Short mmCIF file of C-alpha atoms and ligand atoms in Angstrom, two decimals:
data_model
loop_
_atom_site.label_atom_id
_atom_site.label_comp_id
_atom_site.label_asym_id
_atom_site.label_seq_id
_atom_site.Cartn_x
_atom_site.Cartn_y
_atom_site.Cartn_z
CA MET A 1 -0.01 0.12 -0.09
CA PHE A 2 3.06 2.40 0.94
CA GLU A 3 5.93 3.21 -0.99
CA ALA A 4 8.89 1.76 0.69
CA ASN A 5 10.55 4.61 2.06
CA LEU A 6 7.44 6.52 3.15
CA LEU A 7 8.77 7.72 6.52
CA LYS A 8 12.46 7.72 5.72
CA ASN A 9 14.35 10.48 7.54
CA LYS A 10 11.56 10.98 10.25
CA VAL A 11 12.12 10.33 13.71
CA ILE A 12 9.36 9.00 15.51
CA LEU A 13 8.73 8.55 19.37
CA VAL A 14 5.91 6.36 20.32
CA THR A 15 4.83 6.31 24.05
CA GLY A 16 3.68 3.02 25.00
CA GLY A 17 5.65 1.61 22.08
CA GLY A 18 6.64 -1.92 23.45
CA THR A 19 2.91 -3.30 23.58
CA GLY A 20 -0.14 -3.45 21.52
CA LEU A 21 -1.14 -0.91 19.41
CA GLY A 22 1.92 1.21 20.00
CA ARG A 23 4.15 -1.75 19.13
CA ALA A 24 2.24 -2.55 16.09
CA MET A 25 2.69 1.16 14.96
CA ALA A 26 6.31 1.30 15.93
CA GLU A 27 6.93 -1.79 13.66
CA LYS A 28 5.03 -0.22 10.78
CA PHE A 29 6.98 3.12 11.02
CA LEU A 30 10.16 1.00 11.07
CA ALA A 31 9.33 -0.88 8.01
CA LEU A 32 8.72 2.38 6.19
CA GLY A 33 12.13 3.80 6.70
CA ALA A 34 11.49 5.92 10.10
CA LYS A 35 14.11 5.73 12.90
CA VAL A 36 11.70 4.82 15.97
CA ALA A 37 12.23 5.37 19.80
CA ILE A 38 9.66 3.85 22.21
CA ALA A 39 9.10 4.51 25.47
CA SER A 40 7.27 3.31 28.68
CA ARG A 41 7.74 2.49 32.32
CA ARG A 42 9.08 -1.23 31.98
CA GLN A 43 12.34 -1.30 30.70
CA GLU A 44 12.64 -4.80 30.17
CA VAL A 45 9.47 -4.93 27.93
CA LEU A 46 10.73 -2.10 25.66
CA GLU A 47 14.09 -3.82 25.32
CA ALA A 48 12.67 -7.05 24.30
CA ALA A 49 10.46 -5.40 21.73
CA ALA A 50 13.01 -3.24 20.52
CA GLN A 51 15.35 -6.18 20.04
CA GLU A 52 12.69 -8.16 18.08
CA MET A 53 11.95 -5.38 15.80
CA SER A 54 15.28 -4.24 15.02
CA SER A 55 16.37 -7.70 13.59
CA ARG A 56 14.07 -6.34 10.81
CA SER A 57 15.70 -3.29 10.27
CA ASP A 58 19.05 -1.40 9.64
CA THR A 59 18.35 1.32 12.15
CA PRO A 60 17.71 -0.10 15.78
CA VAL A 61 14.63 0.68 17.71
CA PHE A 62 15.65 2.98 20.69
CA PRO A 63 14.22 1.94 23.99
CA VAL A 64 13.70 4.51 26.64
CA SER A 65 12.17 4.12 30.08
CA CYS A 66 9.92 6.97 31.13
CA ASP A 67 6.79 7.38 33.27
CA VAL A 68 4.80 9.92 31.27
CA ARG A 69 3.17 11.17 34.28
CA ASN A 70 6.49 12.55 35.65
CA PRO A 71 7.53 15.72 33.85
CA ASP A 72 10.98 15.46 34.77
CA GLN A 73 11.30 12.07 33.21
CA VAL A 74 9.45 12.95 30.32
CA ALA A 75 12.16 16.05 29.87
CA ALA A 76 14.96 13.40 30.11
CA MET A 77 13.22 11.17 27.53
CA MET A 78 13.14 13.76 25.08
CA ASP A 79 16.91 14.76 25.76
CA THR A 80 17.65 11.07 25.47
CA VAL A 81 15.96 10.53 22.01
CA MET A 82 17.10 13.93 20.83
CA ASP A 83 20.79 12.91 21.73
CA HIS A 84 20.39 9.50 20.23
CA PHE A 85 18.80 10.44 16.77
CA GLY A 86 19.46 14.21 16.72
CA LYS A 87 15.93 15.30 16.38
CA ILE A 88 12.27 14.13 16.75
CA ASP A 89 9.99 14.64 14.02
CA VAL A 90 6.67 12.72 15.35
CA LEU A 91 5.51 12.21 18.50
CA VAL A 92 2.64 9.60 19.00
CA ASN A 93 0.94 10.00 22.32
CA ASN A 94 -0.28 6.34 22.79
CA ALA A 95 0.64 5.36 26.30
CA ALA A 96 -2.64 4.90 28.24
CA GLY A 97 -4.20 3.30 31.49
CA ASN A 98 -7.76 2.18 31.84
CA PHE A 99 -9.97 -0.38 33.45
CA ILE A 100 -13.76 -1.32 34.04
CA SER A 101 -15.34 -0.28 37.15
CA PRO A 102 -18.34 1.23 38.55
CA THR A 103 -17.63 4.87 39.33
CA GLU A 104 -18.75 4.81 42.66
CA ARG A 105 -16.13 2.09 43.48
CA LEU A 106 -13.35 4.26 42.47
CA SER A 107 -10.87 6.15 44.82
CA HIS A 108 -9.59 9.48 43.65
CA ARG A 109 -6.20 7.67 43.55
CA ALA A 110 -7.59 5.42 40.62
CA PHE A 111 -9.08 8.58 38.91
CA ASP A 112 -5.59 9.94 39.13
CA ALA A 113 -3.83 6.93 37.86
CA VAL A 114 -5.57 7.06 34.59
CA LEU A 115 -5.96 10.72 34.32
CA GLY A 116 -2.23 10.92 34.92
CA ILE A 117 -1.17 8.69 32.18
CA VAL A 118 -3.75 9.59 29.60
CA LEU A 119 -4.25 13.52 30.13
CA HIS A 120 -1.32 14.76 31.87
CA GLY A 121 0.94 12.10 30.25
CA THR A 122 -0.03 13.25 26.73
CA THR A 123 0.14 16.75 27.80
CA TYR A 124 3.55 16.66 29.18
CA CYS A 125 4.89 14.92 26.22
CA THR A 126 3.42 17.49 23.73
CA LEU A 127 4.19 20.29 25.79
CA ASP A 128 7.93 19.38 26.38
CA LEU A 129 8.45 18.63 22.68
CA GLY A 130 6.44 21.24 21.39
CA LYS A 131 8.55 23.99 23.01
CA ARG A 132 11.64 22.50 21.71
CA TRP A 133 10.37 22.39 18.33
CA ILE A 134 9.17 25.99 18.71
CA ALA A 135 12.44 27.25 19.84
CA SER A 136 14.45 25.48 17.19
CA GLY A 137 11.92 26.41 14.37
CA GLN A 138 11.38 22.76 13.52
CA SER A 139 8.11 21.57 12.15
CA GLY A 140 6.72 18.28 13.61
CA THR A 141 3.55 16.11 13.92
CA VAL A 142 1.59 15.02 17.00
CA LEU A 143 -0.64 12.14 16.80
CA ASN A 144 -2.77 11.50 19.71
CA ILE A 145 -4.59 7.87 20.36
CA VAL A 146 -7.98 8.47 21.62
CA THR A 147 -11.15 6.67 21.71
CA THR A 148 -14.60 6.97 20.19
CA TYR A 149 -15.93 7.61 23.76
CA ALA A 150 -13.94 10.73 23.77
CA TRP A 151 -17.18 12.36 22.21
CA THR A 152 -19.83 10.17 23.56
CA GLY A 153 -18.78 9.57 26.90
CA SER A 154 -18.99 5.85 28.70
CA GLY A 155 -20.05 4.72 31.84
CA TYR A 156 -17.83 2.13 33.60
CA VAL A 157 -14.75 3.76 32.12
CA VAL A 158 -15.39 7.13 33.28
CA PRO A 159 -11.79 8.36 34.43
CA SER A 160 -10.46 7.26 30.59
CA ALA A 161 -13.58 8.87 29.13
CA ALA A 162 -12.69 12.17 30.88
CA ALA A 163 -9.14 11.88 29.86
CA LYS A 164 -9.56 11.01 26.46
CA ALA A 165 -12.06 13.83 26.14
CA GLY A 166 -9.47 16.32 27.31
CA VAL A 167 -6.87 14.76 24.85
CA LEU A 168 -9.12 15.25 21.90
CA ALA A 169 -9.63 18.93 23.08
CA LEU A 170 -5.93 19.25 23.25
CA THR A 171 -5.57 17.96 19.70
CA ARG A 172 -8.19 20.44 18.22
CA SER A 173 -6.94 23.44 20.29
CA LEU A 174 -3.26 22.98 19.35
CA ALA A 175 -4.08 22.11 15.86
CA VAL A 176 -5.01 25.93 15.57
CA GLU A 177 -2.54 27.32 18.02
CA TRP A 178 0.61 25.64 16.92
CA ALA A 179 -0.20 25.34 13.11
CA LYS A 180 1.84 28.83 12.73
CA TYR A 181 4.48 26.88 13.97
CA GLY A 182 4.41 24.22 11.50
CA ILE A 183 3.09 21.63 13.96
CA ARG A 184 0.26 19.63 13.01
CA HIS A 185 -1.99 17.62 15.53
CA VAL A 186 -4.09 14.72 14.48
CA ALA A 187 -5.86 11.72 16.46
CA ILE A 188 -7.09 8.38 15.87
CA ALA A 189 -9.96 6.81 17.61
CA PRO A 190 -9.81 3.03 17.54
CA GLY A 191 -12.76 0.83 18.21
CA PRO A 192 -12.15 -2.52 19.82
CA PHE A 193 -8.54 -4.06 19.16
CA PRO A 194 -7.62 -7.10 21.02
CA THR A 195 -4.51 -6.44 22.92
CA GLU A 196 -3.26 -8.00 26.18
CA GLY A 197 -3.22 -4.70 27.90
CA ALA A 198 -6.78 -3.48 26.99
CA TRP A 199 -8.49 -6.94 27.03
CA SER A 200 -7.10 -7.93 30.33
CA ARG A 201 -8.62 -4.78 32.00
CA LEU A 202 -11.82 -4.20 29.92
CA ALA A 203 -12.94 -7.56 28.73
CA PRO A 204 -11.39 -9.95 31.01
CA THR A 205 -14.17 -12.74 30.44
CA PRO A 206 -15.28 -14.45 27.07
CA ASP A 207 -18.80 -13.10 27.46
CA LEU A 208 -17.46 -9.47 27.73
CA HIS A 209 -15.31 -10.03 24.82
CA GLU A 210 -18.20 -11.37 22.72
CA LYS A 211 -20.33 -8.16 23.58
CA LEU A 212 -17.53 -5.94 22.40
CA VAL A 213 -17.55 -7.86 19.00
CA GLN A 214 -21.32 -7.76 18.76
CA ARG A 215 -21.33 -4.01 18.77
CA VAL A 216 -19.47 -3.76 15.66
CA PRO A 217 -21.53 -3.72 12.19
CA LEU A 218 -18.71 -5.28 10.41
CA GLY A 219 -19.03 -7.87 12.82
CA ARG A 220 -15.37 -8.26 13.91
CA VAL A 221 -12.59 -6.72 15.69
CA GLY A 222 -9.78 -4.56 14.29
CA GLU A 223 -6.71 -5.97 13.45
CA LYS A 224 -3.40 -3.94 14.59
CA ASP A 225 -2.06 -3.79 11.24
CA GLU A 226 -4.98 -1.63 10.07
CA LEU A 227 -4.62 0.88 12.55
CA ALA A 228 -0.76 0.95 12.01
CA ASN A 229 -1.42 1.58 8.32
CA LEU A 230 -3.79 4.67 9.08
CA ALA A 231 -1.10 6.00 11.70
CA ALA A 232 1.58 5.70 9.05
CA TYR A 233 -0.43 7.54 6.46
CA LEU A 234 -1.42 10.43 9.19
CA VAL A 235 2.14 11.01 10.11
CA SER A 236 3.38 11.00 6.60
CA ASP A 237 3.96 14.22 4.35
CA TYR A 238 0.97 12.71 2.14
CA ALA A 239 -1.26 14.01 5.11
CA ALA A 240 0.30 17.49 5.46
CA PHE A 241 -2.97 19.27 4.90
CA ILE A 242 -4.58 17.24 7.76
CA ASN A 243 -4.93 19.16 10.71
CA GLY A 244 -7.02 18.81 14.12
CA GLU A 245 -8.82 15.64 12.68
CA VAL A 246 -9.71 12.81 14.58
CA VAL A 247 -10.20 9.51 12.33
CA THR A 248 -12.31 6.98 13.72
CA ILE A 249 -11.36 3.24 12.83
CA ASP A 250 -13.97 1.13 14.57
CA GLY A 251 -15.99 -0.87 11.97
CA GLY A 252 -18.98 1.51 12.53
CA GLU A 253 -19.07 0.56 16.35
CA TRP A 254 -20.00 4.02 17.66
CA LEU A 255 -22.46 4.98 15.04
CA LYS A 256 -24.45 1.83 15.75
CA GLY A 257 -24.46 2.56 19.32
CA ALA A 258 -25.71 6.13 18.61
CA GLY A 259 -28.44 5.45 15.88
CA GLU A 260 -31.97 5.51 17.26
CA PHE A 261 -33.45 2.86 15.43
CA ASN A 262 -30.22 0.67 14.73
CA GLU A 263 -31.49 -1.94 17.03
CA LEU A 264 -34.19 -2.88 14.61
CA GLU A 265 -31.55 -5.32 13.25
CA ALA A 266 -33.11 -7.76 15.29
CA VAL A 267 -36.48 -7.58 13.57
CA THR A 268 -37.05 -10.78 11.22
CA PRO A 269 -38.40 -10.45 7.83
CA GLU A 270 -41.77 -11.84 8.95
CA GLN A 271 -42.14 -9.13 11.86
CA TRP A 272 -41.09 -6.60 9.08
CA ASP A 273 -44.19 -7.94 7.06
CA GLN A 274 -46.45 -6.88 9.95
CA LEU A 275 -44.64 -3.99 10.79
CA ALA A 276 -44.92 -2.75 7.04
CA GLU A 277 -48.82 -3.34 7.26
CA LEU A 278 -49.04 -1.21 10.26
CA THR A 279 -46.81 1.79 8.91
CA ARG A 280 -48.51 1.69 5.40
CA LYS A 281 -51.70 2.55 6.85
CA ASN A 282 -50.62 5.90 7.77
CA LYS A 283 -50.97 7.88 4.76
C1 HXC B 301 -10.73 -0.45 40.58
C2 HXC B 301 -8.48 0.12 40.62
C3 HXC B 301 -8.17 -0.90 39.61
C4 HXC B 301 -9.37 -1.55 39.08
C5 HXC B 301 -6.35 0.00 40.02
N1 HXC B 301 -7.25 0.56 40.79
N2 HXC B 301 -6.95 -1.00 39.15
N3 HXC B 301 -9.70 0.45 40.94
N4 HXC B 301 -10.61 -1.19 39.61
N5 HXC B 301 -9.33 -2.51 37.97
C6 HXC B 301 -6.92 1.53 41.62
C7 HXC B 301 -6.07 1.06 42.89
O1 HXC B 301 -6.66 0.43 43.91
C8 HXC B 301 -5.46 2.43 43.35
O2 HXC B 301 -6.28 3.10 44.07
C9 HXC B 301 -5.24 3.31 42.07
O3 HXC B 301 -6.27 2.62 41.11
C10 HXC B 301 -3.90 3.22 41.42
O4 HXC B 301 -3.56 1.84 41.39
P1 HXC B 301 -2.01 1.02 41.02
O5 HXC B 301 -2.19 -0.20 40.63
O6 HXC B 301 -1.15 1.90 42.06
O7 HXC B 301 -1.70 2.14 39.55
P2 HXC B 301 -0.61 2.22 38.60
O8 HXC B 301 0.66 0.93 39.32
O9 HXC B 301 0.08 3.28 38.49
O10 HXC B 301 -1.22 1.33 37.22
C11 HXC B 301 -2.15 1.93 36.49
C12 HXC B 301 -3.37 1.49 36.14
C13 HXC B 301 -2.90 0.08 35.45
C14 HXC B 301 -4.06 2.22 35.13
C15 HXC B 301 -4.21 0.95 37.12
O11 HXC B 301 -3.94 -0.65 34.97
C16 HXC B 301 -1.79 0.26 34.28
O12 HXC B 301 -0.66 0.24 34.41
N6 HXC B 301 -2.44 0.37 32.94
C17 HXC B 301 -1.57 0.58 31.88
C18 HXC B 301 -2.02 -0.30 30.51
C19 HXC B 301 -3.65 -0.32 30.30
O13 HXC B 301 -4.26 0.15 31.18
N7 HXC B 301 -3.65 -0.62 29.03
C20 HXC B 301 -5.19 -0.45 28.49
C21 HXC B 301 -5.38 0.78 27.80
S1 HXC B 301 -6.91 0.30 26.71
P3 HXC B 301 -6.08 2.95 45.93
O14 HXC B 301 -7.32 3.82 46.17
O15 HXC B 301 -6.38 1.54 46.21
O16 HXC B 301 -4.78 3.29 46.34
C22 HXC B 301 -7.81 1.83 26.37
C23 HXC B 301 -8.83 1.22 25.36
C24 HXC B 301 -10.02 2.18 25.44
O17 HXC B 301 -7.50 2.90 26.89
C25 HXC B 301 -11.02 1.85 24.72
C26 HXC B 301 -11.48 0.32 24.37
C27 HXC B 301 -12.43 -0.09 23.53
P1 NAP B 302 -1.50 -1.41 26.15
O1 NAP B 302 -0.80 -2.35 25.33
O2 NAP B 302 -1.84 -1.60 27.34
O3 NAP B 302 -0.65 -0.03 25.82
C1 NAP B 302 -0.65 0.79 26.92
C2 NAP B 302 0.90 1.27 26.82
O4 NAP B 302 0.97 2.39 27.70
C3 NAP B 302 1.64 0.31 27.57
O5 NAP B 302 2.62 -0.15 26.62
C4 NAP B 302 2.25 0.84 28.76
O6 NAP B 302 3.64 0.34 29.14
C5 NAP B 302 2.04 2.32 28.57
N1 NAP B 302 1.91 3.06 29.67
C6 NAP B 302 1.09 2.99 30.73
N2 NAP B 302 1.50 3.84 31.70
C7 NAP B 302 2.52 4.27 31.30
C8 NAP B 302 3.09 5.41 31.96
N3 NAP B 302 2.64 6.11 33.02
N4 NAP B 302 4.20 6.12 31.23
C9 NAP B 302 4.69 5.51 30.10
N5 NAP B 302 4.13 4.30 29.45
C10 NAP B 302 2.73 4.07 30.22
O7 NAP B 302 -2.86 -1.21 25.43
P2 NAP B 302 -3.26 -0.87 23.86
O8 NAP B 302 -4.66 -1.52 23.64
O9 NAP B 302 -2.30 -1.16 22.92
O10 NAP B 302 -3.50 0.58 24.04
C11 NAP B 302 -2.82 1.48 23.00
C12 NAP B 302 -3.64 2.80 22.84
O11 NAP B 302 -4.77 2.59 22.22
C13 NAP B 302 -4.01 3.27 24.22
O12 NAP B 302 -4.09 4.87 24.05
C14 NAP B 302 -5.46 3.18 24.28
O13 NAP B 302 -6.31 4.06 25.02
C15 NAP B 302 -5.84 3.07 22.94
N6 NAP B 302 -7.18 2.25 22.57
C16 NAP B 302 -7.12 1.10 22.51
C17 NAP B 302 -8.10 0.35 22.16
C18 NAP B 302 -8.24 -1.05 22.21
O14 NAP B 302 -9.29 -1.80 21.81
N7 NAP B 302 -6.95 -1.77 22.19
C19 NAP B 302 -9.38 1.09 21.80
C20 NAP B 302 -9.38 2.42 21.72
C21 NAP B 302 -8.39 2.90 22.31
P3 NAP B 302 4.07 0.22 30.63
O15 NAP B 302 3.23 -0.72 31.34
O16 NAP B 302 5.60 -0.34 30.42
O17 NAP B 302 4.37 1.63 30.95
#
């Protein structure tokens, strides 16, 4: 689908890049010629992922441990990646924390845990790198990974919904404010993509898993490579005029939940015959 060196000469930092969707994006960027750094808390996970990915590339993936909730660690991460690669062109704010729970069962620390990673972490990374880009006159792209409930909200994942809504607002706000510096902001809103991290916290039983699948009009979950392809396009120069946009990749899931009559899918042909008689009476 892409030309071989689509992302050549780009240095891309992916937070949460050692697992799940972050890793899939990192692998795709690498395959398309980018130089890639991955960051998260667990150094051993990062190193193992970097080693596996690097065996398929000329430029080894650079692993950097960082808790994005800590602005000093974020600054140190940016220093380390800049020292290693000389620059950063693209930041992918993918690191996240989440779990299902009735909100009334949550402590303020549980809220802080998720808001800290998703909203503050994304903000600290964007602010730190954005200031560097602006000071040096370098252009850049920020890709934020949100969710579709960033705009609908969702019960039982309220800290995540509030945090992702904040990240979406950050995306759209800075898309305008920092465009004058040549900094683009874009976002992806994934529907269900089975990853160990997400599934273990959001759909830990087979019936919860099945429920997620049933919500998708296309009748399946997403494949990581589908999301990675979208990310590669959005951070590439071919998307240079896309700014402030959030692209949904969910098989139609959130619209199915939103459309008032979509549940009529369950009506049988025989029932439709009866309903047609009733509705046609009304001239
Ligand atoms: C209720 C919980 C909880 C749970 C933790 N807490 N898990 N409360 N239900 N399942 C509470 C703890 O009791 C504690 O509060 C507070 O939260 C902090 O917990 P810690 O374990 O100390 O937090 P920490 O070690 O910082 O870990 C953060 C985490 C963890 C978010 C809790 O799950 C994590 O590290 N996640 C990272 C990866 C991840 O979540 N991936 C999924 C992303 S999927 P008290 O009061 O007891 O001290 C995603 C997809 C969305 O975002 C859309 C899907 C379709
Ligand atoms: P995942 O594998 O659990 O990814 C989360 C990553 O964030 C992990 O690599 C984790 O690594 C890192 N992380 C967590 N806390 C961190 C912190 N404080 N500092 C730095 N890194 C931290 O889950 P995923 O499914 O791939 O999720 C990736 C992104 O997609 C997230 O933004 C998520 O909200 C979004 N998303 C996923 C789905 C889905 O269905 N999978 C749907 C919608 C949106 P460490 O533990 O090593 O820190």
